[in-house]
XYZ file of C-alpha atoms in Angstrom:
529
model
C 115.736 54.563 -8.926
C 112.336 54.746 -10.410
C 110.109 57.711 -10.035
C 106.488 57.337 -9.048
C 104.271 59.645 -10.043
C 101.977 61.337 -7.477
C 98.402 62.402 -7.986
C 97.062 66.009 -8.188
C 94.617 67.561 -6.406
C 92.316 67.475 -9.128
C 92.307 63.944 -9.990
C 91.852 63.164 -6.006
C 88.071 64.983 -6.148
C 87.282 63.249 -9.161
C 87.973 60.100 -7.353
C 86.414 61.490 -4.179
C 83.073 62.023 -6.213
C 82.948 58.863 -8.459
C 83.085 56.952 -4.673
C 80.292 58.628 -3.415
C 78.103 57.971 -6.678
C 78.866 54.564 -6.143
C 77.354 54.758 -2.464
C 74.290 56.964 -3.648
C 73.584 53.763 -6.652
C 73.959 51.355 -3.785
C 71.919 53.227 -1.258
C 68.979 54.259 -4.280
C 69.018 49.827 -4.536
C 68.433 49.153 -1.017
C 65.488 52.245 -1.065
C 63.877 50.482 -3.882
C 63.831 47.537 -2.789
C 62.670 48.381 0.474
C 59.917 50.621 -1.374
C 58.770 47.274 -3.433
C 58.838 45.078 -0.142
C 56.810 47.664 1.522
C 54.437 47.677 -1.629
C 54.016 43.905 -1.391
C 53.182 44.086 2.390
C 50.645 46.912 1.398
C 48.893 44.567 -1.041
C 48.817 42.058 1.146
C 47.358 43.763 3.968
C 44.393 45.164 1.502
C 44.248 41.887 -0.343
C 43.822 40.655 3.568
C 41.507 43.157 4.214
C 38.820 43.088 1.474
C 39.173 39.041 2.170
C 38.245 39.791 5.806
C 35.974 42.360 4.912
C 34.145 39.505 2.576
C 34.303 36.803 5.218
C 32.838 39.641 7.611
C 30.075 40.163 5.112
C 29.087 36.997 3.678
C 29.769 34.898 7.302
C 25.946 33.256 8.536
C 26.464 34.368 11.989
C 24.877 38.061 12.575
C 28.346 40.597 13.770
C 27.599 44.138 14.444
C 29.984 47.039 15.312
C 28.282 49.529 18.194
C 29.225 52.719 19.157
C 30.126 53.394 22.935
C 26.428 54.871 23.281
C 24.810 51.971 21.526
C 24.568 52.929 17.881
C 25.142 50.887 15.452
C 28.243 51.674 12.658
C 28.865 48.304 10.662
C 26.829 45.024 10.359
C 27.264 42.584 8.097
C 24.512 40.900 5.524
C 23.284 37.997 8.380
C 22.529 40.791 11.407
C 20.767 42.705 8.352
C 18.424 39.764 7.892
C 18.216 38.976 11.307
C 17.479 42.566 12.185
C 14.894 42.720 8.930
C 16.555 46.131 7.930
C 18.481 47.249 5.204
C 22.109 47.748 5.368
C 22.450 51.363 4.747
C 19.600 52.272 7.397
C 20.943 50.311 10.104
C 23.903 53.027 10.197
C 23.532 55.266 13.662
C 20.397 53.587 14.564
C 20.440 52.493 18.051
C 20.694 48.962 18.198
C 18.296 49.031 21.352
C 15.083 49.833 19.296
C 15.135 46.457 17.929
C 15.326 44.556 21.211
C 12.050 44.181 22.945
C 11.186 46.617 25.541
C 11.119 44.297 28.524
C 15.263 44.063 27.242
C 16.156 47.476 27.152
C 17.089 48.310 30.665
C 19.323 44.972 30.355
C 21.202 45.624 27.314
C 21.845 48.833 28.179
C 23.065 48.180 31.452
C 25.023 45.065 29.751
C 26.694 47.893 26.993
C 27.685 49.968 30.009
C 30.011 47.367 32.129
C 31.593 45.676 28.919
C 35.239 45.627 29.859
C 37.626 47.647 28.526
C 40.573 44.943 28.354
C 39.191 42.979 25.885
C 37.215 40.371 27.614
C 34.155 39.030 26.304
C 30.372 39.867 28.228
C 27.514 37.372 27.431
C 23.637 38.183 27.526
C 20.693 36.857 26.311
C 17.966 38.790 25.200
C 14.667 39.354 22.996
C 14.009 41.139 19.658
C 11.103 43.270 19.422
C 8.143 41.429 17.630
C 8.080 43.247 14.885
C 11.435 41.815 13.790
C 11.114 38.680 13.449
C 13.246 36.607 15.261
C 12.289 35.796 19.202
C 15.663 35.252 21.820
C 18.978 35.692 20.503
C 22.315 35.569 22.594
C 24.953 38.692 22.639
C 28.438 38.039 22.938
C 30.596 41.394 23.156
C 34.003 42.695 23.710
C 35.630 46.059 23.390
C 37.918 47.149 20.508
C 40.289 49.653 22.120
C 41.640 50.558 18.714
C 38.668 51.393 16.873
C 36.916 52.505 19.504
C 33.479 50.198 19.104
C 31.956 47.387 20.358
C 31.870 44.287 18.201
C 28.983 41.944 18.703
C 28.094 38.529 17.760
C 24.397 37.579 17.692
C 23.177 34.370 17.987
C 19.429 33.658 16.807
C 19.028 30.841 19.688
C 15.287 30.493 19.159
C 15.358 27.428 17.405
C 17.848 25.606 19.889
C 15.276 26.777 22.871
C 12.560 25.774 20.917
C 14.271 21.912 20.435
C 15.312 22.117 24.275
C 11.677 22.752 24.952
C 11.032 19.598 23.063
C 13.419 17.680 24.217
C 12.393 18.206 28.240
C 8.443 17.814 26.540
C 9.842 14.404 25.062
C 11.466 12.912 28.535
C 8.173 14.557 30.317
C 6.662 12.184 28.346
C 8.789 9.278 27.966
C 8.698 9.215 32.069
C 5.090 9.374 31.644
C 4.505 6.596 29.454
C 2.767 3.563 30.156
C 5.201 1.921 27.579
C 8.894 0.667 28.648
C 11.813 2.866 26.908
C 15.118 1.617 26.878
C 18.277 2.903 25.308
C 21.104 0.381 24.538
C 24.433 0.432 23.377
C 25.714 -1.550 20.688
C 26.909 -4.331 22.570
C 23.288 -4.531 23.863
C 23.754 -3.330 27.161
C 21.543 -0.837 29.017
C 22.047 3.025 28.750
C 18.904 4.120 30.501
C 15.169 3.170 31.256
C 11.831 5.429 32.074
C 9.833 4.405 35.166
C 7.629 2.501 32.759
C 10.058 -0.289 32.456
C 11.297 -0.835 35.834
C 7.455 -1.044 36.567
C 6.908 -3.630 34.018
C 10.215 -5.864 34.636
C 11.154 -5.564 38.110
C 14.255 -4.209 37.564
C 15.225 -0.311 39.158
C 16.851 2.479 36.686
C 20.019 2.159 39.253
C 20.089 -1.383 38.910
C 18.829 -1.731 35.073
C 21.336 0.705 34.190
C 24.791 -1.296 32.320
C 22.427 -4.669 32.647
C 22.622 -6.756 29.268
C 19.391 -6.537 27.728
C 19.192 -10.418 27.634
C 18.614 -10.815 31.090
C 14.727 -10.059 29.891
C 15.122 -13.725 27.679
C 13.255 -16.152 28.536
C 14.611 -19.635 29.247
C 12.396 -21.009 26.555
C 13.091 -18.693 24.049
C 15.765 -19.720 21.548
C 19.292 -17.691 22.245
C 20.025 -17.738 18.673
C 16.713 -15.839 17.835
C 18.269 -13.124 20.233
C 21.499 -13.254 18.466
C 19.917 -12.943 14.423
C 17.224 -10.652 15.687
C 20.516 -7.887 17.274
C 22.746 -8.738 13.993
C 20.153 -7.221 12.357
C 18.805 -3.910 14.139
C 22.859 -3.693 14.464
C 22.424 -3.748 10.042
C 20.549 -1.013 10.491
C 17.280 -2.975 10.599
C 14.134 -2.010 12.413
C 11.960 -4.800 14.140
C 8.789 -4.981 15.662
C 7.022 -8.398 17.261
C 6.670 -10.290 20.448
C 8.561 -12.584 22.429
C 8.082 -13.887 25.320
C 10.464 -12.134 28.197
C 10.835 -12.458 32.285
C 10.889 -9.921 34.802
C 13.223 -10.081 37.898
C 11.114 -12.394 40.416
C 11.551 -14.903 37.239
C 7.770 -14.325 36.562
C 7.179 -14.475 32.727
C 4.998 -12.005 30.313
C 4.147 -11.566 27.142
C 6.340 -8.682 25.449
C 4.971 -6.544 22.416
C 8.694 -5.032 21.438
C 9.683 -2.707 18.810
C 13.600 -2.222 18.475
C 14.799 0.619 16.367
C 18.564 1.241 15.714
C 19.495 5.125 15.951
C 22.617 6.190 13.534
C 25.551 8.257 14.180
C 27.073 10.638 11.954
C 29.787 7.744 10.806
C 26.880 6.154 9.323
C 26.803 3.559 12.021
C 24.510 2.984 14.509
C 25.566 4.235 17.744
C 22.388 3.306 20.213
C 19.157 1.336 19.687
C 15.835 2.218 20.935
C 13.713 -0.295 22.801
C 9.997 -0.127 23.142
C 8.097 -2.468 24.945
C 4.803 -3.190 26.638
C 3.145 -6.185 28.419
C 0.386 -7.524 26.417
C -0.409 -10.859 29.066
C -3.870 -9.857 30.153
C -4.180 -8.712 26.405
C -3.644 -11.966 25.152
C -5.244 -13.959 28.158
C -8.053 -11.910 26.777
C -8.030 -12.368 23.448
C -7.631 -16.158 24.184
C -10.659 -15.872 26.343
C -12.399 -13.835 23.780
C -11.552 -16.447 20.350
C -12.676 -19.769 23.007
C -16.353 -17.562 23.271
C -16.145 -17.026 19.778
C -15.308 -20.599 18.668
C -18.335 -21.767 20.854
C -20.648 -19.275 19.671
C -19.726 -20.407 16.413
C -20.379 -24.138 17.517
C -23.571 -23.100 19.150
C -24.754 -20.911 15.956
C -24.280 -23.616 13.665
C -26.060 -26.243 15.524
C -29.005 -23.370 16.197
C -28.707 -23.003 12.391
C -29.273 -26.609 12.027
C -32.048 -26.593 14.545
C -33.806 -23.831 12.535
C -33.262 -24.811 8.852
C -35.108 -28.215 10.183
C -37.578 -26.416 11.646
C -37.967 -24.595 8.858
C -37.972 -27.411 6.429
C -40.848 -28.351 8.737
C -42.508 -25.763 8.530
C -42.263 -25.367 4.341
C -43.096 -29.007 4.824
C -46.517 -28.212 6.957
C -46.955 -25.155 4.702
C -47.025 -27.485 1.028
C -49.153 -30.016 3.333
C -51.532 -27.076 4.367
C -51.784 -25.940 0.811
C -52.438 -29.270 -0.495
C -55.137 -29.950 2.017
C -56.338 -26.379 1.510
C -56.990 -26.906 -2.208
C -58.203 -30.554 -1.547
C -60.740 -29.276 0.533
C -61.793 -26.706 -1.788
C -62.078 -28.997 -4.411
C -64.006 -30.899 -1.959
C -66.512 -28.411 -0.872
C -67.103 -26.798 -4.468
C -67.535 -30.768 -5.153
C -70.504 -30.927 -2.411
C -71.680 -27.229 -3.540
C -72.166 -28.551 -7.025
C -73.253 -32.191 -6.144
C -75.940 -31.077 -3.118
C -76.644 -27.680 -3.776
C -76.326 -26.959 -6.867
C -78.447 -30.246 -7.856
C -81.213 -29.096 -5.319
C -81.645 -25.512 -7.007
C -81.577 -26.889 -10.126
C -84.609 -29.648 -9.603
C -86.239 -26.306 -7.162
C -85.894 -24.648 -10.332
C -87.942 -27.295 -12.536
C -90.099 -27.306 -9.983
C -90.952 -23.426 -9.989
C -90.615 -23.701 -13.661
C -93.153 -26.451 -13.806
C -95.444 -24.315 -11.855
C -95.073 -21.051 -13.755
C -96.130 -22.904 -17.002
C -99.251 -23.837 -15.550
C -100.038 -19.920 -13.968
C -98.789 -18.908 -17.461
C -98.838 -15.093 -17.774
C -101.667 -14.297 -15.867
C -101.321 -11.121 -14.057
C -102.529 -12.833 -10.528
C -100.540 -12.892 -7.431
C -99.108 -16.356 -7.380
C -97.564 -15.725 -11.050
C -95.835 -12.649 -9.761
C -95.305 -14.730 -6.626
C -93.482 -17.232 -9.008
C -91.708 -15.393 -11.244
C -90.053 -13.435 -8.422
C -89.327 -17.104 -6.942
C -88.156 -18.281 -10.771
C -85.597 -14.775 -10.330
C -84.104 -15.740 -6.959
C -83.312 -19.261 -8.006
C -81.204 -17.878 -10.682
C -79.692 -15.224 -8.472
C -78.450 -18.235 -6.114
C -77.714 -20.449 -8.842
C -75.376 -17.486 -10.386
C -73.864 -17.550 -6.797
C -73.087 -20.531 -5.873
C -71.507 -20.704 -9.503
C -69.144 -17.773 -8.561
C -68.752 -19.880 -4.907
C -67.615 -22.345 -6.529
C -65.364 -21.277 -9.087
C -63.806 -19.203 -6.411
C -63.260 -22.427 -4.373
C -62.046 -24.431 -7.229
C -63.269 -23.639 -10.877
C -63.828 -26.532 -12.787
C -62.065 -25.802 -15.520
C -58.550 -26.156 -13.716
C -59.736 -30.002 -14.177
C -59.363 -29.270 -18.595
C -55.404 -28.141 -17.951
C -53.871 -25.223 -17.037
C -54.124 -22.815 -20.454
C -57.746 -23.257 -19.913
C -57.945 -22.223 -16.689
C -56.016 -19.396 -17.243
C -57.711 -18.099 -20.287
C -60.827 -18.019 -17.843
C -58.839 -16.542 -14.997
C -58.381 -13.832 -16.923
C -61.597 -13.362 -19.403
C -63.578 -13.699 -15.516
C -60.656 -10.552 -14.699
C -61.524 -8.540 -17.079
C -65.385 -8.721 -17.605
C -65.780 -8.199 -13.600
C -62.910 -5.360 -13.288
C -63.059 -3.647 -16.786
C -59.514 -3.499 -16.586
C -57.840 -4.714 -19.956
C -55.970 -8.098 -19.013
C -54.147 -9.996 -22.046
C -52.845 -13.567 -21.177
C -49.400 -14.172 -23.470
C -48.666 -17.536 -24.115
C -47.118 -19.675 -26.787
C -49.268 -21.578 -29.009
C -46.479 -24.669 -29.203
C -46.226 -24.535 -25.172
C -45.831 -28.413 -23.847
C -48.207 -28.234 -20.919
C -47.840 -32.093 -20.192
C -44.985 -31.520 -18.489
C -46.561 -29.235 -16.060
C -48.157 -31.986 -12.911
C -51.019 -30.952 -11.314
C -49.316 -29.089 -8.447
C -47.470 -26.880 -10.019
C -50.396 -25.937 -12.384
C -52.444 -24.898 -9.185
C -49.996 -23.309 -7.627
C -49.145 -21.153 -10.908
C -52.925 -21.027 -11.255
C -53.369 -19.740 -7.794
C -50.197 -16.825 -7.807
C -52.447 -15.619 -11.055
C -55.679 -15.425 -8.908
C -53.848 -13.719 -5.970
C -52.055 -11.318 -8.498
C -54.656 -10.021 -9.656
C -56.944 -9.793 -6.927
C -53.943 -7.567 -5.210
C -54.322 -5.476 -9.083
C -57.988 -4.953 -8.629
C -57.127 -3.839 -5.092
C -54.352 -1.884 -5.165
C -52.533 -0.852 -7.883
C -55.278 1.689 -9.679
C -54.123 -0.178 -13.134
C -55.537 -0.007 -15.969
C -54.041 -2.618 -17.864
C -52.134 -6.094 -16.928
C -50.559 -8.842 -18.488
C -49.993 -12.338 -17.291
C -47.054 -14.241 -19.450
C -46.429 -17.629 -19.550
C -42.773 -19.545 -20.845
C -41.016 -22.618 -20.528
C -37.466 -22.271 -20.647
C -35.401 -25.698 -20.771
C -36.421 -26.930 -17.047
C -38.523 -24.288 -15.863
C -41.797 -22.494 -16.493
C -41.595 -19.412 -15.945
C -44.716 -16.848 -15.107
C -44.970 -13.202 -15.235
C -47.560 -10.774 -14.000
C -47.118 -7.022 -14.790
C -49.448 -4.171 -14.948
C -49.073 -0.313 -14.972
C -50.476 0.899 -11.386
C -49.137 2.916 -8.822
C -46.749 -0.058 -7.861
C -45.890 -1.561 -4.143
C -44.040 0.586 -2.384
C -41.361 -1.032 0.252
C -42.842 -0.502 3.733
C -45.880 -1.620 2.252
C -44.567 -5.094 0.798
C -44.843 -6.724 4.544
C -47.347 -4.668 5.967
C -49.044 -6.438 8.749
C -52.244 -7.818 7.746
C -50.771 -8.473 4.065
C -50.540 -11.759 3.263
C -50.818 -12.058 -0.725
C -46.566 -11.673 -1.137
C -46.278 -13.893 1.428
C -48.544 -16.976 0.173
C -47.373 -16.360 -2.797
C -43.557 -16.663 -1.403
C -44.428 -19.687 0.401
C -46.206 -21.579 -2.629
C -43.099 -20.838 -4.624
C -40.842 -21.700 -2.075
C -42.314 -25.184 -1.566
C -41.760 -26.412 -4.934
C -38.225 -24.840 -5.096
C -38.665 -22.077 -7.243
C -37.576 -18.510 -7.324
C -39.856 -15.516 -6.666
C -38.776 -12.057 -7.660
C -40.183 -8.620 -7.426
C -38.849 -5.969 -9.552
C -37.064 -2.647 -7.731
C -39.945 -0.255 -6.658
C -40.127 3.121 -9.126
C -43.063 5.389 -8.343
C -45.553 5.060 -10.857
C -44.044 2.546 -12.512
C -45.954 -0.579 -11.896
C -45.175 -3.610 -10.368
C -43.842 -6.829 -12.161
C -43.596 -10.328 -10.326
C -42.015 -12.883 -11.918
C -42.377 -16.671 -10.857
C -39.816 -19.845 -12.189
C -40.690 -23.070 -10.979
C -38.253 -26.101 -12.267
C -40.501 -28.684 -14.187
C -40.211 -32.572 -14.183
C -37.629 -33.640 -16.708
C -39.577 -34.609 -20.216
């Protein structure tokens, strides 16, 4: 029989104790751990708040937080800028003194009737000018646990501003004398103005889902249509004309612009049609180039007409000069021949006469002697007659004459007038035309000096140079203004333009400086050597 021991009362507490340590160490566990979930959740809620709190602040739509009465008690960095305000000062201020007066009575009736379940209120209202922005749109709902309103604002001045546009731009587009069309990309009609059913024929209702070839004419080439859509499909823009046809079948002339409008894929989701009927234009034009071609016709021929009446008339003009000089050479001829040989045996006649009176103070040897003075005087005359007709020294060559033109110049005028000319200078080649003619633009030259040009000194310069001779008159007067070059009445630039423009030569007249004289310059071509 075996004896088992049994426990004491002692030994039974100790064992009562050590169990309930054991359930204390379990149940301290379970707190901790509970206290360490609980700290986890607590970070995560403020790690969720200050994230919310910096979405809330940095987020580009305006929120604000309102009071019951109106006030304002939070707004993020967006309804700050909207509102122009700082942060810090937008705490307790009323949020109605930044809405416009002619708003106030709405938003604070609107503040008033928000509903207390949650639901959201709308309005639309406008900031006071001195804020900045114009209409913005309040959306609102009550926050039964805080105790506030919270309010989105929406600047919507912008989008009203493009809807504005937008109904300006159809205003328009229906306005236009220009057909719009829209198309889809499988080149059907979207929609047309009134312009365009005008133009074709063809109604909005009826356009409308139409293929945009039923505008082709028969006699323009299909596959034209087909490259010309490829493209604006590409992403091309085009612009020409084609020929198109309306609904009756009657055809026009089409000035079309196509431009392809993209979608945010990058392809293009519509193209833009613009077209007008440019018929009468072109009818017009065609009208206007057939005038044109036979005014050019009839110019030309009238240009003909003239430069052959004008090569008549330089013809005449040589022809007049020629007889002009021929009959001065023919009447200083007679002068000298008849006249001149009549004086002269008067003269030995008087002479004769006033050797026999000899100096006998009577009244037939003054009677004489005046007689003897008068024959001289007219003698002296018709020499200056005659030399103004035709000197006879033109007949010993051109130098000759010159050197006279010009000693005669300057003893009459007392101007000082130099003649430059090269001692080698050929004058064989120079025919007797062109010598008078460059002989005669000397005389006129300086006549016009003596008249006009309040000189005092003028030179006269003869050249050759290869082919042509060239002749140069230049003195230091007052010098020919312009309006007084053709002044009616003045016909020394002009004969002298039409003597060098019969033998082909080239007149110029130096540019017109005030005080600065005038120089003419003649080149005539000579006969080849």
């Amino acid at each position: 029989m075996k004896i088992v021991p049994t426990q004491t009362a002692a030994q039974t507490d100790m064992l009562k104790q050590w169990h309930e340590l054991q359930v204390s160490q379990i149940e301290l566990e379970i707190q901790s751990a509970a206290l360490a979930e609980l700290e986890l959740q607590k970070r995560q809620v403020e790690e969720g708040l200050q994230r919310y709190a910096g979405l809330y602040d940095k987020a580009p739509v305006s929120y604000l937080s309102l009071s019951p009465e109106g006030c304002i008690v939070g707004a993020n960095r967006a309804a700050a800028g909207l509102l122009q305000s700082e942060r810090v000062r937008l705490q307790g201020e009323p949020f109605e003194r930044f809405v416009a007066p002619e708003s106030q009575p709405a938003l604070r009736s609107f503040l008033e009737h928000i509903p207390l379940d949650g639901e959201s209120a709308v309005m639309e209202a406008h900031l006071f000018d001195g804020v900045g922005a114009g209409r913005i749109r309040l959306e609102a709902n009550y926050d039964a646990a805080d105790k506030v309103i919270r309010v989105i604002v929406s600047d919507i001045t912008e989008w009203q501003a493009r809807e504005t546009a937008l109904r300006r731009a159809f205003v328009v587009m229906d306005n236009l004398d220009e057909g719009v069309v829209m198309i889809d990309p499988s080149g059907h009609i979207q929609s047309v103005n009134p312009a365009f059913s005008a133009i074709t024929g063809y109604p909005a209702s009826v356009a409308q889902g139409l293929p945009l070839r039923v505008l082709r004419h028969p006699r323009q080439r299909p596959e034209f249509y087909g490259t010309l859509w490829a493209e604006v499909l590409a992403g091309v823009s085009w612009q020409g004309e084609l020929l198109a046809r309306r609904r009756d079948g009657s055809e026009f002339i089409a000035s079309l612009s196509l431009r392809p409008m993209m979608g945010s894929d990058g392809n293009v989701n519509s193209v833009v049609a613009v077209f007008s009927d440019i018929s009468q234009r072109r009818q017009a034009e065609h009208a206007l180039q057939e005038l044109h071609h036979k005014l050019e016709v009839r110019v030309v021929q009238r240009t003909a007409e003239l430069l052959h009446a004008n090569g008549q008339l330089r013809q005449l003009s040589a022809h007049m000069a020629s007889v002009k000089e021929e009959e001065r050479k023919r009447i200083a001829r007679e002068i000298h021949d008849e006249l001149g040989q009549n004086l002269l045996a008067l003269r030995m006649d008087i002479s004769q006469l006033h050797a026999r009176v000899g100096h006998r103070d009577t009244r037939l040897g003054q009677r004489v002697t005046a007689a003897l003075s008068t024959i001289d005087a007219t003698l002296r005359s018709v020499r200056g007659i005659m030399n103004d007709l035709r000197p006879a020294v033109l007949d010993l060559g051109l130098a000759a004459a010159l050197e006279w033109l010009v000693n005669d110049f300057r003893n009459r005028s007392s101007i000082d007038c130099r003649l430059r000319m090269p001692r080698d200078m050929i004058f064989s080649r120079v025919d007797n035309e062109t010598g008078i003619v460059l002989f005669r633009i000397v005389q006129e030259s300086l006549q016009n000096v003596l008249r006009h040009a309040r000189a005092s000194y003028v030179e006269v310069a003869l050249e050759e140079q290869g082919d042509e001779i060239t002749l140069s008159v230049e003195d230091n007067g007052i010098g020919i203004a312009p309006q007084n070059r053709n002044k009616p009445g003045s016909f020394g630039l002009i004969g002298i333009a039409e003597r060098v423009d019969a033998l082909r030569g080239v007149l110029h007249l130096h540019d017109y400086e005030p005080g600065g004289g005038t120089s003419l310059s003649v080149r005539l071509p000579l006969p080849p050597g």
